[in-house]
Amino acid sequence: MKILVLKSSGNKKGSSNMLADEFIKGASKNGHEVTEFDVIRKKINPCLGCGACGMNGACVQKDDYENELKGLLKETDVIVFAFPVYYFGWPAQIKAVVDRFYSHTMELTNMHKKSVMLTLAWNDDEETFAVTKAYYDKICDYMQFENLGSVVGKGCGTPSMTAGTDYPKMAYELGLSI
């Protein structure tokens, strides 16, 4: 199976990348082909809402989404969203990727992809993750992605805090389970 891990943390050695790396170890051990795509370090513009793509065509923007990521998304079986929670939701960088699904919504929906969410935040209460989880569930439903699971790390404000939890192990085991 081909797995695409969308990393979207400004901190290369941060907690969400720690979860992503552990997930990758598990998935790789299980023989899957894993590709990492660092959303933060690529040029991905927000969707313009111009409608030129007709939800099933080329985007007028010729950035790293259109030139690289769009092809990777088509080739992959599993999309992994790995990100820190910013102000109770998805960071702008990973949200821009999801918004750009618009240009090939019909195609992606018909491919019946699978997906995983790996996320965490400093806060340790359920309310912090309510919007994040609801948005992920809605994306899975709308795009007809099969939700293979998620790791939601509470109280993970720093990499050392995260390393002292079970969340990295949970990410590894989720990768291994695919």
PDB file of C-alpha atoms in Angstrom:
ATOM      1  CA  MET A   1       0.000   0.000   0.000  1.00  0.00           C
ATOM      2  CA  LYS A   2       1.190   3.541  -0.737  1.00  0.00           C
ATOM      3  CA  ILE A   3       0.996   5.954   2.180  1.00  0.00           C
ATOM      4  CA  LEU A   4       1.444   9.724   1.947  1.00  0.00           C
ATOM      5  CA  VAL A   5       2.289  11.510   5.204  1.00  0.00           C
ATOM      6  CA  LEU A   6       1.506  15.224   5.125  1.00  0.00           C
ATOM      7  CA  LYS A   7       3.689  16.817   7.793  1.00  0.00           C
ATOM      8  CA  SER A   8       2.682  20.329   8.718  1.00  0.00           C
ATOM      9  CA  SER A   9       4.726  21.531  11.639  1.00  0.00           C
ATOM     10  CA  GLY A  10       7.115  24.448  11.520  1.00  0.00           C
ATOM     11  CA  ASN A  11       9.310  22.577  13.998  1.00  0.00           C
ATOM     12  CA  LYS A  12      11.110  19.745  12.165  1.00  0.00           C
ATOM     13  CA  LYS A  13      11.817  18.018  15.479  1.00  0.00           C
ATOM     14  CA  GLY A  14       8.460  18.912  16.995  1.00  0.00           C
ATOM     15  CA  SER A  15       5.866  16.695  18.583  1.00  0.00           C
ATOM     16  CA  SER A  16       3.594  16.196  15.574  1.00  0.00           C
ATOM     17  CA  ASN A  17       6.577  15.189  13.439  1.00  0.00           C
ATOM     18  CA  MET A  18       7.563  12.792  16.230  1.00  0.00           C
ATOM     19  CA  LEU A  19       4.155  11.115  15.899  1.00  0.00           C
ATOM     20  CA  ALA A  20       4.475  11.097  12.099  1.00  0.00           C
ATOM     21  CA  ASP A  21       7.937   9.517  12.280  1.00  0.00           C
ATOM     22  CA  GLU A  22       6.707   6.790  14.620  1.00  0.00           C
ATOM     23  CA  PHE A  23       3.730   6.123  12.359  1.00  0.00           C
ATOM     24  CA  ILE A  24       6.113   5.864   9.399  1.00  0.00           C
ATOM     25  CA  LYS A  25       8.302   3.345  11.273  1.00  0.00           C
ATOM     26  CA  GLY A  26       5.273   1.151  11.939  1.00  0.00           C
ATOM     27  CA  ALA A  27       3.891   1.396   8.411  1.00  0.00           C
ATOM     28  CA  SER A  28       7.332   0.764   6.867  1.00  0.00           C
ATOM     29  CA  LYS A  29       7.878  -2.264   9.082  1.00  0.00           C
ATOM     30  CA  ASN A  30       4.629  -3.625   7.695  1.00  0.00           C
ATOM     31  CA  GLY A  31       6.036  -3.309   4.165  1.00  0.00           C
ATOM     32  CA  HIS A  32       4.159  -0.229   2.992  1.00  0.00           C
ATOM     33  CA  GLU A  33       5.696   2.373   0.703  1.00  0.00           C
ATOM     34  CA  VAL A  34       5.700   5.675   2.610  1.00  0.00           C
ATOM     35  CA  THR A  35       6.243   9.141   1.126  1.00  0.00           C
ATOM     36  CA  GLU A  36       6.638  12.220   3.304  1.00  0.00           C
ATOM     37  CA  PHE A  37       5.529  15.631   2.102  1.00  0.00           C
ATOM     38  CA  ASP A  38       6.479  18.592   4.301  1.00  0.00           C
ATOM     39  CA  VAL A  39       3.649  21.045   3.705  1.00  0.00           C
ATOM     40  CA  ILE A  40       5.357  23.843   5.648  1.00  0.00           C
ATOM     41  CA  ARG A  41       8.431  23.837   3.445  1.00  0.00           C
ATOM     42  CA  LYS A  42       6.520  23.882   0.161  1.00  0.00           C
ATOM     43  CA  LYS A  43       4.756  26.698  -1.653  1.00  0.00           C
ATOM     44  CA  ILE A  44       1.062  25.939  -1.388  1.00  0.00           C
ATOM     45  CA  ASN A  45      -1.291  28.814  -2.018  1.00  0.00           C
ATOM     46  CA  PRO A  46      -4.808  28.941  -0.609  1.00  0.00           C
ATOM     47  CA  CYS A  47      -7.677  28.085  -2.924  1.00  0.00           C
ATOM     48  CA  LEU A  48      -8.858  31.191  -4.776  1.00  0.00           C
ATOM     49  CA  GLY A  49     -12.417  29.923  -5.107  1.00  0.00           C
ATOM     50  CA  CYS A  50     -12.332  30.999  -8.755  1.00  0.00           C
ATOM     51  CA  GLY A  51     -14.035  27.813  -9.983  1.00  0.00           C
ATOM     52  CA  ALA A  52     -11.811  27.530 -13.071  1.00  0.00           C
ATOM     53  CA  CYS A  53     -11.048  23.899 -12.183  1.00  0.00           C
ATOM     54  CA  GLY A  54     -14.712  22.938 -12.057  1.00  0.00           C
ATOM     55  CA  MET A  55     -13.862  20.662  -9.088  1.00  0.00           C
ATOM     56  CA  ASN A  56     -12.338  18.257 -11.583  1.00  0.00           C
ATOM     57  CA  GLY A  57      -9.504  19.864 -13.484  1.00  0.00           C
ATOM     58  CA  ALA A  58      -6.311  21.849 -13.423  1.00  0.00           C
ATOM     59  CA  CYS A  59      -5.913  24.640 -10.899  1.00  0.00           C
ATOM     60  CA  VAL A  60      -4.886  28.033 -12.265  1.00  0.00           C
ATOM     61  CA  GLN A  61      -2.200  28.225  -9.572  1.00  0.00           C
ATOM     62  CA  LYS A  62       1.045  26.544 -10.555  1.00  0.00           C
ATOM     63  CA  ASP A  63       2.507  25.988  -7.102  1.00  0.00           C
ATOM     64  CA  ASP A  64       3.797  22.894  -5.289  1.00  0.00           C
ATOM     65  CA  TYR A  65       0.254  21.612  -4.753  1.00  0.00           C
ATOM     66  CA  GLU A  66      -0.555  21.566  -8.453  1.00  0.00           C
ATOM     67  CA  ASN A  67       2.939  20.525  -9.580  1.00  0.00           C
ATOM     68  CA  GLU A  68       3.790  17.893  -6.923  1.00  0.00           C
ATOM     69  CA  LEU A  69       1.207  17.120  -4.280  1.00  0.00           C
ATOM     70  CA  LYS A  70      -1.788  16.626  -6.560  1.00  0.00           C
ATOM     71  CA  GLY A  71      -0.004  13.756  -8.320  1.00  0.00           C
ATOM     72  CA  LEU A  72       1.110  12.187  -5.043  1.00  0.00           C
ATOM     73  CA  LEU A  73      -2.461  12.308  -3.735  1.00  0.00           C
ATOM     74  CA  LYS A  74      -3.710  10.480  -6.812  1.00  0.00           C
ATOM     75  CA  GLU A  75      -1.099   7.734  -6.459  1.00  0.00           C
ATOM     76  CA  THR A  76      -1.518   7.081  -2.743  1.00  0.00           C
ATOM     77  CA  ASP A  77      -3.874   4.738  -0.926  1.00  0.00           C
ATOM     78  CA  VAL A  78      -3.658   6.354   2.529  1.00  0.00           C
ATOM     79  CA  ILE A  79      -3.367  10.056   3.359  1.00  0.00           C
ATOM     80  CA  VAL A  80      -1.949  10.858   6.804  1.00  0.00           C
ATOM     81  CA  PHE A  81      -2.594  14.331   8.208  1.00  0.00           C
ATOM     82  CA  ALA A  82       0.077  15.105  10.850  1.00  0.00           C
ATOM     83  CA  PHE A  83      -0.155  18.493  12.525  1.00  0.00           C
ATOM     84  CA  PRO A  84      -0.153  20.413  15.795  1.00  0.00           C
ATOM     85  CA  VAL A  85      -3.425  22.011  16.874  1.00  0.00           C
ATOM     86  CA  TYR A  86      -3.299  25.809  16.530  1.00  0.00           C
ATOM     87  CA  TYR A  87      -5.998  27.736  18.332  1.00  0.00           C
ATOM     88  CA  PHE A  88      -8.352  24.744  18.514  1.00  0.00           C
ATOM     89  CA  GLY A  89      -8.118  23.759  14.855  1.00  0.00           C
ATOM     90  CA  TRP A  90      -6.009  22.735  11.901  1.00  0.00           C
ATOM     91  CA  PRO A  91      -3.043  24.986  11.070  1.00  0.00           C
ATOM     92  CA  ALA A  92      -3.428  27.167   7.975  1.00  0.00           C
ATOM     93  CA  GLN A  93      -0.783  25.228   6.052  1.00  0.00           C
ATOM     94  CA  ILE A  94      -2.559  21.853   6.222  1.00  0.00           C
ATOM     95  CA  LYS A  95      -5.957  23.519   5.846  1.00  0.00           C
ATOM     96  CA  ALA A  96      -4.723  25.077   2.581  1.00  0.00           C
ATOM     97  CA  VAL A  97      -3.941  21.564   1.323  1.00  0.00           C
ATOM     98  CA  VAL A  98      -7.439  20.337   2.151  1.00  0.00           C
ATOM     99  CA  ASP A  99      -8.981  23.432   0.535  1.00  0.00           C
ATOM    100  CA  ARG A 100      -7.041  22.676  -2.635  1.00  0.00           C
ATOM    101  CA  PHE A 101      -8.700  19.248  -2.823  1.00  0.00           C
ATOM    102  CA  TYR A 102     -11.415  21.344  -4.480  1.00  0.00           C
ATOM    103  CA  SER A 103      -9.657  21.191  -7.854  1.00  0.00           C
ATOM    104  CA  HIS A 104     -10.025  17.415  -7.981  1.00  0.00           C
ATOM    105  CA  THR A 105     -12.791  16.657  -5.509  1.00  0.00           C
ATOM    106  CA  MET A 106     -14.661  14.412  -7.915  1.00  0.00           C
ATOM    107  CA  GLU A 107     -11.559  12.366  -8.691  1.00  0.00           C
ATOM    108  CA  LEU A 108     -10.410  12.017  -5.076  1.00  0.00           C
ATOM    109  CA  THR A 109     -13.908  11.137  -3.888  1.00  0.00           C
ATOM    110  CA  ASN A 110     -14.234   8.401  -6.483  1.00  0.00           C
ATOM    111  CA  MET A 111     -10.878   6.893  -5.463  1.00  0.00           C
ATOM    112  CA  HIS A 112     -12.130   6.031  -1.947  1.00  0.00           C
ATOM    113  CA  LYS A 113      -8.871   6.842  -0.173  1.00  0.00           C
ATOM    114  CA  LYS A 114      -8.101   5.913   3.399  1.00  0.00           C
ATOM    115  CA  SER A 115      -6.879   8.433   5.957  1.00  0.00           C
ATOM    116  CA  VAL A 116      -5.293   8.897   9.364  1.00  0.00           C
ATOM    117  CA  MET A 117      -5.035  11.931  11.642  1.00  0.00           C
ATOM    118  CA  LEU A 118      -2.062  12.478  13.954  1.00  0.00           C
ATOM    119  CA  THR A 119      -2.404  15.600  16.057  1.00  0.00           C
ATOM    120  CA  LEU A 120      -1.596  17.020  19.463  1.00  0.00           C
ATOM    121  CA  ALA A 121      -1.676  20.137  21.582  1.00  0.00           C
ATOM    122  CA  TRP A 122      -0.387  21.547  24.828  1.00  0.00           C
ATOM    123  CA  ASN A 123      -3.859  21.462  26.356  1.00  0.00           C
ATOM    124  CA  ASP A 124      -5.128  18.221  27.802  1.00  0.00           C
ATOM    125  CA  ASP A 125      -8.896  18.708  27.722  1.00  0.00           C
ATOM    126  CA  GLU A 126     -11.362  17.227  25.238  1.00  0.00           C
ATOM    127  CA  GLU A 127     -12.754  20.636  24.313  1.00  0.00           C
ATOM    128  CA  THR A 128      -9.409  21.634  22.767  1.00  0.00           C
ATOM    129  CA  PHE A 129      -9.795  18.906  20.145  1.00  0.00           C
ATOM    130  CA  ALA A 130     -13.537  19.100  19.471  1.00  0.00           C
ATOM    131  CA  VAL A 131     -13.307  21.226  16.319  1.00  0.00           C
ATOM    132  CA  THR A 132     -10.214  19.374  15.069  1.00  0.00           C
ATOM    133  CA  LYS A 133     -11.901  15.995  15.372  1.00  0.00           C
ATOM    134  CA  ALA A 134     -15.199  17.215  13.905  1.00  0.00           C
ATOM    135  CA  TYR A 135     -13.435  18.723  10.899  1.00  0.00           C
ATOM    136  CA  TYR A 136     -11.480  15.519  10.264  1.00  0.00           C
ATOM    137  CA  ASP A 137     -14.643  13.417  10.511  1.00  0.00           C
ATOM    138  CA  LYS A 138     -16.448  15.762   8.099  1.00  0.00           C
ATOM    139  CA  ILE A 139     -13.575  15.656   5.573  1.00  0.00           C
ATOM    140  CA  CYS A 140     -13.574  11.841   5.724  1.00  0.00           C
ATOM    141  CA  ASP A 141     -17.330  11.772   5.194  1.00  0.00           C
ATOM    142  CA  TYR A 142     -17.401  14.331   2.383  1.00  0.00           C
ATOM    143  CA  MET A 143     -14.375  12.977   0.514  1.00  0.00           C
ATOM    144  CA  GLN A 144     -15.427   9.350   1.146  1.00  0.00           C
ATOM    145  CA  PHE A 145     -12.123   8.624   2.889  1.00  0.00           C
ATOM    146  CA  GLU A 146     -12.109   5.553   5.103  1.00  0.00           C
ATOM    147  CA  ASN A 147     -10.979   6.734   8.538  1.00  0.00           C
ATOM    148  CA  LEU A 148      -8.326   4.257   9.697  1.00  0.00           C
ATOM    149  CA  GLY A 149      -7.912   5.979  13.043  1.00  0.00           C
ATOM    150  CA  SER A 150      -6.186   8.811  14.779  1.00  0.00           C
ATOM    151  CA  VAL A 151      -3.832   9.654  17.582  1.00  0.00           C
ATOM    152  CA  VAL A 152      -4.837  12.750  19.529  1.00  0.00           C
ATOM    153  CA  GLY A 153      -2.056  13.734  21.913  1.00  0.00           C
ATOM    154  CA  LYS A 154      -3.199  15.716  24.920  1.00  0.00           C
ATOM    155  CA  GLY A 155      -0.727  17.617  27.092  1.00  0.00           C
ATOM    156  CA  CYS A 156       2.011  17.506  24.444  1.00  0.00           C
ATOM    157  CA  GLY A 157       3.342  21.046  24.417  1.00  0.00           C
ATOM    158  CA  THR A 158       6.976  20.124  23.792  1.00  0.00           C
ATOM    159  CA  PRO A 159       8.802  17.164  22.266  1.00  0.00           C
ATOM    160  CA  SER A 160      10.052  16.104  25.710  1.00  0.00           C
ATOM    161  CA  MET A 161       6.479  16.186  27.055  1.00  0.00           C
ATOM    162  CA  THR A 162       5.321  14.099  24.097  1.00  0.00           C
ATOM    163  CA  ALA A 163       8.181  11.606  24.427  1.00  0.00           C
ATOM    164  CA  GLY A 164       7.055  10.930  27.998  1.00  0.00           C
ATOM    165  CA  THR A 165       3.586   9.813  26.888  1.00  0.00           C
ATOM    166  CA  ASP A 166       2.172   6.758  25.138  1.00  0.00           C
ATOM    167  CA  TYR A 167       1.285   8.794  22.025  1.00  0.00           C
ATOM    168  CA  PRO A 168       4.449   7.994  20.015  1.00  0.00           C
ATOM    169  CA  LYS A 169       3.880   4.290  20.680  1.00  0.00           C
ATOM    170  CA  MET A 170       0.227   4.656  19.694  1.00  0.00           C
ATOM    171  CA  ALA A 171       1.289   6.288  16.403  1.00  0.00           C
ATOM    172  CA  TYR A 172       3.753   3.461  15.742  1.00  0.00           C
ATOM    173  CA  GLU A 173       1.088   0.839  16.439  1.00  0.00           C
ATOM    174  CA  LEU A 174      -1.421   2.640  14.203  1.00  0.00           C
ATOM    175  CA  GLY A 175       1.139   2.571  11.380  1.00  0.00           C
ATOM    176  CA  LEU A 176       1.826  -1.086  12.045  1.00  0.00           C
ATOM    177  CA  SER A 177      -1.905  -1.895  11.976  1.00  0.00           C
ATOM    178  CA  ILE A 178      -2.338  -0.728   8.384  1.00  0.00           C
TER     179      ILE A 178
END
